[in-house]
Coordinates of C-alpha atoms in Angstrom, one line a residue:
M78 CA 92.5 102.4 82.8
E79 CA 90.7 102.2 79.5
K80 CA 90.6 105.0 77.1
K81 CA 87.8 106.9 77.5
E82 CA 85.2 106.5 74.4
N83 CA 83.9 110.4 74.0
N84 CA 86.1 112.5 72.2
R85 CA 85.1 115.3 74.5
K86 CA 88.0 117.8 76.1
L87 CA 88.6 116.7 79.6
R88 CA 88.0 120.3 81.5
V89 CA 90.8 120.1 84.4
C90 CA 90.9 122.7 86.9
V91 CA 94.5 123.4 88.7
A92 CA 94.1 124.9 92.0
T93 CA 97.2 126.4 93.5
C94 CA 97.8 127.4 96.9
N95 CA 101.5 128.5 97.6
R96 CA 104.8 129.1 95.9
A97 CA 105.7 125.4 96.8
D98 CA 102.9 123.5 95.3
Y99 CA 103.2 125.6 91.9
S100 CA 106.8 124.5 91.6
K101 CA 105.0 121.0 91.2
L102 CA 101.9 121.6 89.4
A103 CA 103.1 124.1 86.7
P104 CA 104.9 121.5 84.6
I105 CA 101.5 119.5 84.3
M106 CA 99.8 122.9 83.5
F107 CA 102.1 123.7 80.8
G108 CA 101.9 120.1 79.5
I109 CA 97.9 120.2 79.3
K110 CA 98.4 123.7 78.1
M111 CA 100.4 122.1 74.6
E112 CA 97.6 120.1 74.3
P113 CA 94.3 121.6 73.8
E114 CA 92.9 119.1 71.3
F115 CA 92.7 116.8 74.4
F116 CA 92.2 119.5 77.6
E117 CA 90.8 122.8 78.7
L118 CA 92.3 124.1 81.5
D119 CA 91.0 126.3 84.7
V120 CA 93.7 127.9 87.2
V121 CA 92.4 128.9 90.4
V122 CA 94.8 130.9 92.8
L123 CA 94.3 131.2 96.5
G124 CA 96.1 130.7 99.7
S125 CA 99.3 132.6 100.4
H126 CA 99.7 133.2 96.9
L127 CA 97.7 136.3 96.9
I128 CA 99.2 138.0 99.9
D129 CA 102.3 140.6 100.1
D130 CA 104.2 139.1 103.1
Y131 CA 104.8 136.0 101.3
G132 CA 105.7 137.2 97.7
N133 CA 102.4 137.8 96.1
T134 CA 103.5 134.8 93.9
Y135 CA 100.6 134.8 91.8
R136 CA 102.5 137.2 89.7
M137 CA 104.8 133.7 88.6
I138 CA 101.6 132.4 87.3
E139 CA 101.1 135.0 85.2
Q140 CA 104.4 135.6 83.9
D141 CA 104.2 132.0 82.9
D142 CA 101.4 133.2 80.7
F143 CA 98.7 131.4 82.4
D144 CA 95.4 132.9 82.9
I145 CA 94.2 133.0 86.3
N146 CA 90.5 132.2 85.9
T147 CA 90.0 132.8 89.6
R148 CA 91.3 134.4 92.5
L149 CA 90.5 133.7 95.9
H150 CA 91.4 135.5 99.1
T151 CA 91.3 132.4 101.8
I152 CA 94.0 133.5 104.2
V153 CA 93.0 134.3 107.5
R154 CA 95.7 136.2 109.4
G155 CA 97.2 135.6 112.2
E156 CA 99.4 132.4 111.5
D157 CA 98.4 130.4 114.6
E158 CA 96.4 127.2 114.6
A159 CA 93.1 128.8 115.0
A160 CA 94.2 131.2 112.0
M161 CA 94.5 128.0 109.7
V162 CA 91.0 126.6 110.8
E163 CA 89.3 129.6 109.9
S164 CA 91.5 129.9 106.6
V165 CA 90.1 126.1 105.6
G166 CA 86.7 127.5 106.7
L167 CA 86.9 130.2 104.8
A168 CA 87.8 128.4 101.9
L169 CA 84.9 126.0 101.8
V170 CA 82.5 128.8 101.7
K171 CA 84.1 130.3 98.8
L172 CA 84.6 127.4 96.4
P173 CA 81.1 126.2 96.1
D174 CA 80.7 129.2 93.7
V175 CA 83.9 129.0 91.8
L176 CA 83.1 124.9 91.3
N177 CA 79.8 125.5 90.1
R178 CA 80.8 127.9 87.8
L179 CA 84.0 126.1 86.2
K180 CA 82.1 122.8 86.4
P181 CA 85.2 120.9 85.8
D182 CA 85.5 117.4 85.0
I183 CA 88.6 116.7 87.5
M184 CA 90.4 118.8 89.9
I185 CA 94.3 118.5 90.1
V186 CA 95.2 118.9 93.8
H187 CA 98.5 118.8 95.2
G188 CA 100.1 117.5 98.6
D189 CA 99.4 118.2 102.0
R190 CA 98.6 121.9 102.7
F191 CA 95.6 123.1 104.7
D192 CA 94.2 124.9 101.7
A193 CA 94.6 121.6 99.7
L194 CA 92.3 120.0 102.2
A195 CA 89.8 122.9 101.5
L196 CA 90.1 122.3 97.8
A197 CA 89.3 118.3 98.0
T198 CA 86.7 118.6 100.3
S199 CA 84.9 121.1 98.2
A200 CA 85.2 118.9 95.0
A201 CA 84.7 115.5 96.9
L202 CA 81.4 117.0 98.2
M203 CA 80.3 118.7 94.7
N204 CA 80.9 115.1 93.0
I205 CA 84.1 116.4 91.3
R206 CA 86.8 113.9 90.4
I207 CA 90.2 114.4 92.2
L208 CA 93.5 113.7 91.0
H209 CA 95.8 113.8 93.8
I210 CA 99.3 114.7 93.2
E211 CA 102.2 113.1 95.8
G212 CA 99.8 111.0 97.9
G213 CA 101.2 108.1 99.9
E214 CA 104.3 109.6 101.1
V215 CA 105.4 110.6 104.6
S216 CA 106.9 113.1 106.5
G217 CA 106.2 114.7 109.9
T218 CA 103.4 116.9 111.9
I219 CA 99.9 117.3 110.5
D220 CA 101.1 117.2 107.4
D221 CA 100.8 113.6 106.8
S222 CA 97.6 113.5 108.3
I223 CA 95.9 116.3 105.9
R224 CA 98.1 114.4 103.0
H225 CA 96.3 111.1 103.7
A226 CA 92.8 112.7 104.1
I227 CA 93.4 114.3 100.7
T228 CA 94.1 110.3 99.6
K229 CA 90.6 109.2 101.1
L230 CA 88.7 111.9 99.2
A231 CA 90.4 111.6 95.9
H232 CA 89.4 109.1 93.1
Y233 CA 93.2 109.3 91.3
H234 CA 96.6 109.3 92.8
V235 CA 99.8 110.2 91.0
C236 CA 102.6 109.2 93.5
C237 CA 106.6 110.0 93.3
T238 CA 108.0 106.9 94.7
R239 CA 107.8 103.1 94.8
S240 CA 107.3 103.2 98.8
A241 CA 104.5 105.9 98.1
E242 CA 102.8 103.6 95.4
Q243 CA 102.6 100.8 98.5
H244 CA 101.5 102.9 101.0
L245 CA 98.5 104.2 98.8
I246 CA 97.5 99.9 97.9
S247 CA 98.1 99.6 102.2
M248 CA 95.7 102.3 102.7
C249 CA 93.3 100.2 100.5
E250 CA 93.4 102.6 97.5
D251 CA 92.7 100.6 94.1
H252 CA 95.7 99.9 92.7
D253 CA 94.4 101.0 88.9
R254 CA 94.0 104.6 89.9
I255 CA 97.4 104.9 91.2
L256 CA 99.8 106.4 88.8
L257 CA 103.5 106.0 89.9
A258 CA 105.2 108.5 87.9
G259 CA 107.7 110.7 89.8
C260 CA 107.7 114.1 90.9
P261 CA 106.6 116.7 88.1
S262 CA 109.2 119.3 89.1
Y263 CA 112.3 116.7 88.6
D264 CA 111.1 117.1 84.6
K265 CA 112.7 120.8 85.2
L266 CA 115.0 120.3 87.7
L267 CA 116.9 117.2 85.5
S268 CA 117.0 120.0 82.4
A269 CA 117.9 122.9 84.1
K270 CA 121.8 122.7 85.4
N271 CA 123.5 123.8 82.5
K272 CA 122.1 126.8 82.4
D273 CA 124.0 130.5 83.1
Y274 CA 123.6 130.2 87.2
M275 CA 126.3 132.7 88.1
S276 CA 124.3 135.6 87.5
I277 CA 121.2 134.3 89.6
I278 CA 123.9 133.8 92.0
R279 CA 125.2 137.1 91.7
M280 CA 121.6 138.5 91.7
W281 CA 120.5 136.9 95.3
L282 CA 124.1 137.0 96.8
G283 CA 126.1 139.4 95.4
D284 CA 128.9 139.6 93.2
D285 CA 131.7 138.5 95.5
V286 CA 129.7 135.0 95.8
K287 CA 131.3 132.1 94.2
S288 CA 129.7 128.8 93.1
K289 CA 129.7 126.1 96.4
D290 CA 130.7 128.7 98.5
Y291 CA 127.2 129.9 100.3
I292 CA 124.2 128.3 101.8
V293 CA 120.6 128.4 100.9
A294 CA 118.6 128.4 104.5
L295 CA 114.7 127.4 104.2
Q296 CA 113.2 126.6 107.8
H297 CA 109.4 126.1 108.4
P298 CA 107.5 126.2 111.9
V299 CA 106.8 122.1 113.0
T300 CA 102.8 123.1 113.5
T301 CA 102.6 120.3 116.4
D302 CA 105.4 121.8 118.5
I303 CA 105.6 125.4 117.5
K304 CA 107.6 126.4 120.8
H305 CA 110.4 123.7 119.8
S306 CA 110.3 124.6 116.2
L307 CA 110.8 128.1 117.3
K308 CA 113.9 127.5 119.7
M309 CA 115.3 125.2 116.5
F310 CA 115.5 128.1 114.3
E311 CA 117.0 130.5 116.6
L312 CA 120.0 127.4 117.2
T313 CA 119.9 127.5 113.3
L314 CA 120.6 131.3 113.0
D315 CA 123.0 131.3 115.9
A316 CA 125.1 128.4 113.7
L317 CA 125.1 129.9 110.4
I318 CA 126.3 133.3 112.0
S319 CA 128.9 131.3 113.5
F320 CA 129.9 129.4 110.5
N321 CA 130.5 132.9 108.8
K322 CA 129.2 132.0 105.1
R323 CA 127.0 133.9 102.8
T324 CA 123.6 132.5 102.9
L325 CA 120.4 133.1 101.9
V326 CA 117.6 132.8 103.8
L327 CA 113.7 132.7 102.7
F328 CA 111.0 133.3 104.8
P329 CA 108.6 130.2 106.0
N330 CA 105.3 129.4 104.8
I331 CA 102.2 130.8 106.2
D332 CA 101.9 127.8 108.9
A333 CA 101.0 128.5 112.8
G334 CA 104.3 130.0 114.0
S335 CA 105.6 131.6 110.7
K336 CA 104.8 135.2 112.2
E337 CA 107.2 134.4 115.5
M338 CA 109.9 132.8 113.0
V339 CA 109.7 136.3 111.1
R340 CA 110.0 137.7 114.7
V341 CA 113.4 135.7 115.3
M342 CA 114.8 136.5 112.3
R343 CA 114.6 140.3 112.8
K344 CA 115.6 139.9 116.4
K345 CA 119.0 138.5 115.0
G346 CA 119.1 141.2 112.6
I347 CA 119.4 138.9 109.9
E348 CA 117.6 141.0 107.1
H349 CA 120.7 143.8 108.1
H350 CA 123.5 141.3 108.6
P351 CA 126.3 141.5 106.0
N352 CA 126.5 137.6 105.5
F353 CA 122.5 137.4 104.9
R354 CA 120.3 138.2 102.2
A355 CA 116.6 137.5 103.2
V356 CA 114.1 137.2 100.7
K357 CA 110.4 136.0 100.9
H358 CA 110.4 134.5 97.7
V359 CA 112.9 133.3 94.8
P360 CA 111.3 132.2 91.3
F361 CA 111.3 128.4 91.0
D362 CA 113.6 128.5 87.5
Q363 CA 116.0 130.4 89.7
F364 CA 115.9 128.8 92.9
I365 CA 116.9 125.8 91.1
Q366 CA 120.0 127.0 90.3
L367 CA 120.7 128.6 93.5
V368 CA 120.2 125.1 95.3
A369 CA 122.3 122.9 92.3
H370 CA 125.1 125.4 93.1
A371 CA 125.0 125.8 96.7
G372 CA 127.8 124.5 99.0
C373 CA 124.8 123.4 101.0
M374 CA 121.2 123.5 102.0
I375 CA 119.9 124.0 106.0
G376 CA 116.5 123.5 107.4
N377 CA 113.3 121.6 107.5
S378 CA 111.9 121.9 104.0
S379 CA 110.5 119.0 101.6
C380 CA 112.7 120.6 99.0
G381 CA 115.8 120.0 101.0
V382 CA 115.4 115.7 100.9
R383 CA 113.2 115.7 97.7
E384 CA 114.1 118.1 95.1
V385 CA 117.9 118.9 96.2
G386 CA 118.9 115.4 95.6
A387 CA 118.5 116.0 91.9
F388 CA 122.2 117.8 92.3
G389 CA 123.6 115.9 94.8
T390 CA 123.8 119.5 96.9
P391 CA 124.5 118.5 100.4
V392 CA 121.3 119.0 102.8
I393 CA 121.1 119.5 106.6
N394 CA 117.8 118.4 107.3
L395 CA 116.7 119.9 110.9
G396 CA 114.3 118.5 113.3
T397 CA 111.0 116.0 112.9
R398 CA 108.8 118.0 110.0
Q399 CA 110.3 115.8 107.4
I400 CA 111.6 112.6 109.3
G401 CA 109.6 109.8 107.1
R402 CA 110.8 111.2 103.4
E403 CA 113.0 109.1 101.7
T404 CA 116.4 110.8 101.0
G405 CA 119.4 110.1 99.2
E406 CA 122.7 110.0 100.7
N407 CA 123.3 113.8 100.3
V408 CA 121.1 114.4 103.4
L409 CA 122.4 114.4 106.9
H410 CA 119.5 114.4 109.7
V411 CA 120.1 116.3 113.1
R412 CA 116.8 115.5 114.3
D413 CA 117.5 116.8 118.0
A414 CA 118.6 119.9 117.1
D415 CA 118.8 120.9 120.6
T416 CA 122.1 122.8 120.3
Q417 CA 123.8 125.6 118.3
D418 CA 127.0 123.0 118.4
K419 CA 125.4 120.3 117.0
I420 CA 123.8 122.3 114.1
L421 CA 127.7 123.6 113.2
Q422 CA 129.3 120.2 113.2
A423 CA 126.7 119.3 110.8
L424 CA 127.4 122.4 108.9
H425 CA 131.2 121.6 108.6
L426 CA 130.7 118.0 107.7
Q427 CA 128.3 119.1 104.9
F428 CA 129.1 122.1 103.6
G429 CA 131.1 122.1 99.6
K430 CA 130.9 118.3 99.6
Q431 CA 129.4 117.0 96.2
Y432 CA 127.2 113.7 96.5
P433 CA 126.0 111.5 93.6
C434 CA 122.9 112.6 91.9
S435 CA 119.6 111.1 93.3
K436 CA 116.6 110.1 91.1
I437 CA 114.6 108.7 93.9
Y438 CA 111.6 111.0 93.3
G439 CA 111.6 111.0 89.5
D440 CA 113.6 110.7 86.0
G441 CA 112.4 113.6 84.3
N442 CA 109.3 112.0 82.7
A443 CA 106.7 112.6 84.9
V444 CA 104.4 115.2 82.9
P445 CA 103.9 112.6 80.2
R446 CA 103.2 109.9 81.9
I447 CA 100.2 112.2 83.7
L448 CA 99.0 113.6 80.7
K449 CA 98.2 109.8 79.4
F450 CA 96.6 108.9 82.4
L451 CA 94.2 111.8 82.5
K452 CA 93.4 110.8 79.0
S453 CA 92.4 107.6 79.8
I454 CA 89.9 108.4 82.6
D455 CA 86.6 107.6 81.5
L456 CA 84.1 110.1 82.5
Q457 CA 81.2 107.3 82.5
E458 CA 82.8 105.1 85.0
P459 CA 80.9 105.5 88.8
L460 CA 82.1 108.5 90.6
Q461 CA 81.5 106.7 93.8
K462 CA 84.9 105.6 94.6
K463 CA 85.8 102.1 96.0
F464 CA 88.6 100.9 98.5
C465 CA 89.8 97.7 98.1
F466 CA 89.8 96.6 101.6
P467 CA 91.2 93.5 103.0
P468 CA 88.7 90.7 103.6
V469 CA 87.2 90.8 107.0
K470 CA 86.4 87.2 108.5
D471 CA 83.6 88.3 111.3
N472 CA 81.2 90.0 109.1
I473 CA 78.1 89.5 110.0
S474 CA 76.0 91.1 107.8
Q475 CA 73.6 89.4 105.3
D476 CA 73.2 89.3 101.5
I477 CA 70.4 88.1 99.5
D478 CA 72.5 86.1 97.0
H479 CA 74.4 84.5 99.8
I480 CA 71.7 83.5 101.8
L481 CA 69.6 81.9 98.8
E482 CA 73.3 79.9 97.9
T483 CA 74.6 76.4 99.6
L484 CA 77.9 77.0 101.3
S485 CA 79.7 73.9 100.0
A486 CA 83.3 72.7 99.8
L487 CA 84.6 70.0 96.7
A488 CA 85.9 67.1 98.5
V489 CA 88.6 64.7 96.9
D490 CA 89.2 61.0 97.7
L491 CA 92.0 59.2 96.2
G492 CA 90.7 55.6 96.5
G493 CA 92.8 52.8 95.2
T494 CA 90.6 52.5 92.1
N495 CA 88.8 55.5 91.9
L496 CA 89.1 59.1 92.3
R497 CA 86.0 60.5 93.6
V498 CA 84.9 64.6 94.1
A499 CA 81.8 65.6 95.8
I500 CA 80.2 68.8 96.5
V501 CA 79.3 68.9 99.9
S502 CA 77.2 71.3 101.6
M503 CA 77.4 72.9 105.2
K504 CA 75.2 70.6 106.5
G505 CA 77.2 67.7 105.6
E506 CA 74.5 66.6 102.6
I507 CA 76.6 65.2 99.3
V508 CA 74.9 67.3 96.6
K509 CA 76.7 65.6 93.9
K510 CA 79.5 63.2 93.3
Y511 CA 81.7 62.5 90.5
T512 CA 83.7 59.2 90.3
Q513 CA 86.4 58.2 87.8
F514 CA 88.6 55.3 87.5
N515 CA 92.4 55.9 89.1
P516 CA 94.6 56.7 86.2
K517 CA 97.8 54.6 86.1
T518 CA 100.6 57.5 86.3
Y519 CA 101.0 60.6 88.6
E520 CA 100.9 63.0 86.1
E521 CA 97.2 61.6 84.7
R522 CA 96.2 61.2 88.2
I523 CA 96.6 65.0 89.1
N524 CA 95.1 66.4 85.4
L525 CA 92.2 64.5 86.0
I526 CA 91.9 65.5 89.9
L527 CA 91.9 69.1 88.3
Q528 CA 89.8 68.7 85.6
M529 CA 87.5 66.8 87.9
C530 CA 87.3 69.6 90.4
V531 CA 86.9 72.2 87.4
E532 CA 83.8 70.2 86.2
A533 CA 82.4 70.2 90.0
A534 CA 82.8 73.9 90.7
A535 CA 81.0 74.5 87.2
E536 CA 77.9 72.4 87.8
A537 CA 77.7 74.0 91.6
V538 CA 77.0 77.3 90.0
K539 CA 74.0 75.7 88.5
L540 CA 72.9 73.8 91.5
N541 CA 73.7 77.3 93.4
C542 CA 76.0 75.9 95.4
R543 CA 79.0 78.6 96.7
I544 CA 82.5 76.9 96.8
L545 CA 84.5 77.7 99.6
G546 CA 87.4 75.6 98.9
V547 CA 88.8 71.9 98.5
G548 CA 89.8 69.6 100.8
I549 CA 91.6 66.3 100.9
G550 CA 93.4 64.5 103.8
G551 CA 93.1 63.5 107.3
G552 CA 92.5 65.3 110.5
I553 CA 93.1 66.2 114.0
I554 CA 90.5 67.6 116.3
H555 CA 91.6 69.6 119.3
Q556 CA 89.4 71.6 121.4
H557 CA 86.5 70.7 119.0
E558 CA 88.3 72.3 116.3
L559 CA 90.4 71.0 113.4
I560 CA 93.9 71.6 113.2
H561 CA 94.9 73.5 110.3
G562 CA 98.9 74.5 110.9
S563 CA 100.8 77.0 110.0
S564 CA 100.2 76.3 106.3
F565 CA 97.3 74.7 106.0
C566 CA 98.7 70.8 105.7
A567 CA 98.6 69.7 109.4
A568 CA 97.5 65.9 109.9
E569 CA 99.1 64.7 106.7
L570 CA 98.8 61.1 108.8
G571 CA 99.5 59.3 105.5
H572 CA 102.9 60.1 105.2
I573 CA 104.1 59.4 108.8
V574 CA 107.0 57.2 107.9
V575 CA 106.9 53.8 110.0
S576 CA 109.9 51.7 108.3
L577 CA 113.0 53.5 106.5
D578 CA 113.6 51.0 104.0
G579 CA 109.9 50.3 103.5
P580 CA 108.4 50.6 99.4
D581 CA 108.0 53.8 97.6
C582 CA 105.4 56.3 98.7
S583 CA 103.7 58.3 96.1
C584 CA 105.1 61.3 98.0
G585 CA 108.8 60.6 96.8
S586 CA 109.8 59.0 100.5
H587 CA 109.8 55.5 101.3
G588 CA 107.6 53.6 104.2
C589 CA 104.7 55.9 104.5
I590 CA 101.7 54.6 106.3
E591 CA 99.9 55.4 102.8
A592 CA 102.7 53.1 101.2
Y593 CA 101.6 50.2 103.1
A594 CA 97.9 50.6 103.9
S595 CA 96.3 52.9 101.4
G596 CA 94.0 51.3 98.6
M597 CA 96.5 51.9 96.1
A598 CA 99.2 50.1 98.0
L599 CA 97.0 47.1 98.4
Q600 CA 95.7 46.9 94.5
R601 CA 99.7 47.1 93.9
E602 CA 100.3 44.1 96.4
A603 CA 96.8 42.4 94.5
K604 CA 98.0 42.7 91.3
K605 CA 101.8 41.6 91.8
L606 CA 100.0 38.1 93.5
H607 CA 97.6 38.2 90.3
D608 CA 100.6 38.2 87.9
E609 CA 102.4 35.5 89.7
D610 CA 99.1 33.3 89.8
Q611 CA 99.1 33.6 93.5
L612 CA 95.8 36.0 94.3
L613 CA 93.0 33.5 93.4
V614 CA 91.9 31.0 95.3
E615 CA 89.0 28.7 95.3
G616 CA 85.6 30.3 95.0
M617 CA 87.4 33.8 93.4
S618 CA 87.3 34.5 90.2
V619 CA 88.3 38.2 88.1
P620 CA 86.7 38.8 84.8
K621 CA 89.3 39.8 82.3
D622 CA 87.9 43.2 81.5
E623 CA 88.3 43.7 85.4
A624 CA 91.1 45.5 87.0
V625 CA 92.5 44.0 89.9
G626 CA 92.0 45.8 93.4
A627 CA 92.2 45.6 96.8
L628 CA 88.7 44.1 97.4
H629 CA 90.0 41.3 95.4
L630 CA 93.0 40.9 97.9
I631 CA 90.5 41.1 100.8
Q632 CA 88.6 38.6 99.3
A633 CA 91.4 36.2 99.1
A634 CA 92.5 36.7 102.5
K635 CA 88.6 35.8 104.0
L636 CA 89.2 32.9 101.7
G637 CA 92.3 31.6 103.2
N638 CA 94.9 33.0 101.1
A639 CA 97.9 33.3 103.6
K640 CA 99.8 35.8 101.6
A641 CA 96.7 38.2 101.1
Q642 CA 96.4 38.0 104.8
S643 CA 100.1 38.6 105.3
I644 CA 99.6 41.8 103.1
L645 CA 96.3 43.0 105.2
R646 CA 98.6 42.1 108.4
T647 CA 101.4 44.3 107.6
A648 CA 99.1 46.7 106.1
G649 CA 97.4 47.0 109.4
T650 CA 100.7 46.8 111.4
A651 CA 101.9 49.9 109.3
L652 CA 98.8 51.9 110.0
G653 CA 98.6 51.0 113.9
L654 CA 102.9 52.2 114.5
G655 CA 101.5 55.4 112.5
V656 CA 98.5 55.7 115.1
V657 CA 101.1 55.0 118.5
N658 CA 103.0 57.5 116.8
I659 CA 100.2 60.0 116.8
L660 CA 99.0 58.9 120.2
H661 CA 102.4 59.4 122.1
T662 CA 102.6 63.0 120.1
M663 CA 98.8 64.0 120.5
N664 CA 97.8 62.0 123.3
P665 CA 93.9 62.2 121.5
S666 CA 90.9 60.5 123.3
L667 CA 89.6 59.0 120.7
V668 CA 91.1 57.5 117.1
I669 CA 88.7 56.9 114.0
L670 CA 89.3 54.9 110.8
S671 CA 87.4 55.6 107.9
G672 CA 86.9 54.0 104.3
V673 CA 86.3 50.7 103.2
L674 CA 89.5 49.2 104.3
A675 CA 88.7 50.6 108.1
S676 CA 87.2 47.2 109.3
H677 CA 90.1 44.9 108.1
Y678 CA 92.6 47.1 109.8
I679 CA 91.1 47.6 113.1
H680 CA 91.6 44.7 114.9
T681 CA 95.3 44.5 114.0
V682 CA 95.9 48.1 114.8
K683 CA 94.5 47.8 118.5
D684 CA 96.9 45.0 118.7
V685 CA 99.7 47.5 117.3
I686 CA 98.7 49.4 120.1
R687 CA 98.5 47.1 123.1
Q688 CA 101.8 45.4 122.0
Q689 CA 103.8 49.2 121.1
A690 CA 101.9 51.9 122.8
L691 CA 103.1 53.2 126.3
S692 CA 100.7 52.5 129.3
S693 CA 99.2 55.9 129.5
V694 CA 97.5 56.0 126.0
Q695 CA 96.7 52.0 125.5
D696 CA 93.4 53.2 126.8
V697 CA 92.6 55.5 123.9
D698 CA 89.1 53.9 121.9
V699 CA 89.7 53.1 118.6
V700 CA 86.6 52.9 116.1
V701 CA 85.4 52.6 112.4
S702 CA 83.5 55.4 111.4
D703 CA 79.9 54.8 110.8
L704 CA 79.2 57.6 108.3
V705 CA 78.2 56.3 104.6
E706 CA 80.8 58.8 103.0
P707 CA 83.9 59.4 105.6
A708 CA 86.3 60.0 103.3
L709 CA 84.4 62.9 101.5
L710 CA 82.8 64.1 104.7
G711 CA 86.1 64.7 106.1
A712 CA 88.0 66.3 103.4
A713 CA 85.0 68.9 103.0
S714 CA 85.1 69.3 107.0
M715 CA 88.8 70.7 106.3
V716 CA 87.5 73.5 104.1
L717 CA 84.0 74.3 105.7
D718 CA 85.7 74.7 109.2
Y719 CA 88.2 76.8 108.4
T720 CA 85.9 79.5 105.8
T721 CA 83.3 79.5 108.4
R722 CA 85.0 79.5 111.7
R723 CA 84.4 83.2 113.1
I724 CA 87.3 83.0 116.0
Y725 CA 91.2 82.0 114.8

């Protein structure tokens, strides 16, 4: 992306909804705050941050010395599906006034929560640019749908993994507006492990607890199957009670079903059990230390499969909530956590292990990349985002420029004496033709063809012709349509081998039809006869400045030159054998020979068919094309047929 030209500070609104998204947004907010010459930061707090039952986590934002510009109470209590919908609606009612007052240049939205969907919807409808963090990832439940919906609303994307980047591209997002930065939380994670952690462990779990000898449990409701997620949570608690290790249990998030999960905890007496510490919230800096030195983490939080991998801490991922996440080898999945024994066995397998640290989600340098990306945003660019859809073949909409253009193809004819390129219209009209003498070497020939095609394409613009492609070669028509083949190389008829010890062919093989019957092959034989003084007969002459070619050989044969007649007979026989092979393979009803040599070959070809072909194909019609420029028109038809065909 180009660096923005104006020197005005970029006004950035960061909206945070809960403790989880703040852990990802805080590093970016600190980075923005450190560069006041480039940015103005407005902080909007909403969602569960402002609810006592979920820890009043807005306080940690204040403790981080951020000025909260706006607090929005947007949660409708009830912790069920209807309450989630009503909370989105309430946020949509309140956000317009805030955004009208702040007038940010860009809003940063994180993740896949229902609150974030309300933020993105409001900003998009109010023509505010959106930067979405952690798009393109795959997990489970309704979160996937919300995350991808926000992606469609967002103008810019910061993703954490290469797979997420590819998902965004597959979702038709503009690659130039996607930044593969890594997860911002990793900037803090990868520098956090050496801090004094024992005091933090003792504060949350007790003075008698040792490093690697406790469990961190964090489980949320699965909104698409609340009943099953409650049963799974109950089994998890039973397994943890049986495992008999000190366990820190964090309260679930505010999704539908969370109230019922809290009831399960209280029914099991978790808040008063000597092995358990149940808490609503742990500050992120301390939470990092707790999971880094835990013997195991269990639950279905994204933190378990994403952040905890940075420390190599064993993780047990329960159920389907994170089923699509990329994970390190430290994660053991228990997808069908339907029995206490299965979860207990997973605890025995994982507890106390140490795995290699994983950097799937980041290398600790995400924030500098994101700040650079923000600085590059050009506010003069059109706000309307564009999607990079793949081309649609059957689009029947019309555009005046296309109507006025002449759909055309470049046709190439590699003759023995001349190379020809033509602009051919959809109606089969030759708009313009270019002719050059055929060079002697292969390299010169290819370079000349490219040069002629470039010149013709440039001329086509002036002639208002839209070139759809370049065509070379023969063709097979089946059920009124050209056969193109899997790699568009069908019907290389000139390279059918008719003799194992025949002359060299330009393709690198031996004994191809083209090595016998093409204009270049006849030119080669004519030159050989001429060099041996065996070409010219009475009534013939070749000016000194004229190159000997196929037409001189034909003329000599007509005037009775036996050697010339033999060469033409051999060429016609080779072509005939090739046609017989095609008859036995394709069983066509018609064979059309085209080009200046066709009339000289047709009788020999028919003779070969009578002598060599099976009786079932001997009745095929063999004719000479009566088109003026059959080679050029045939080559063009290969392009025009494919590019304009509606059914494939």
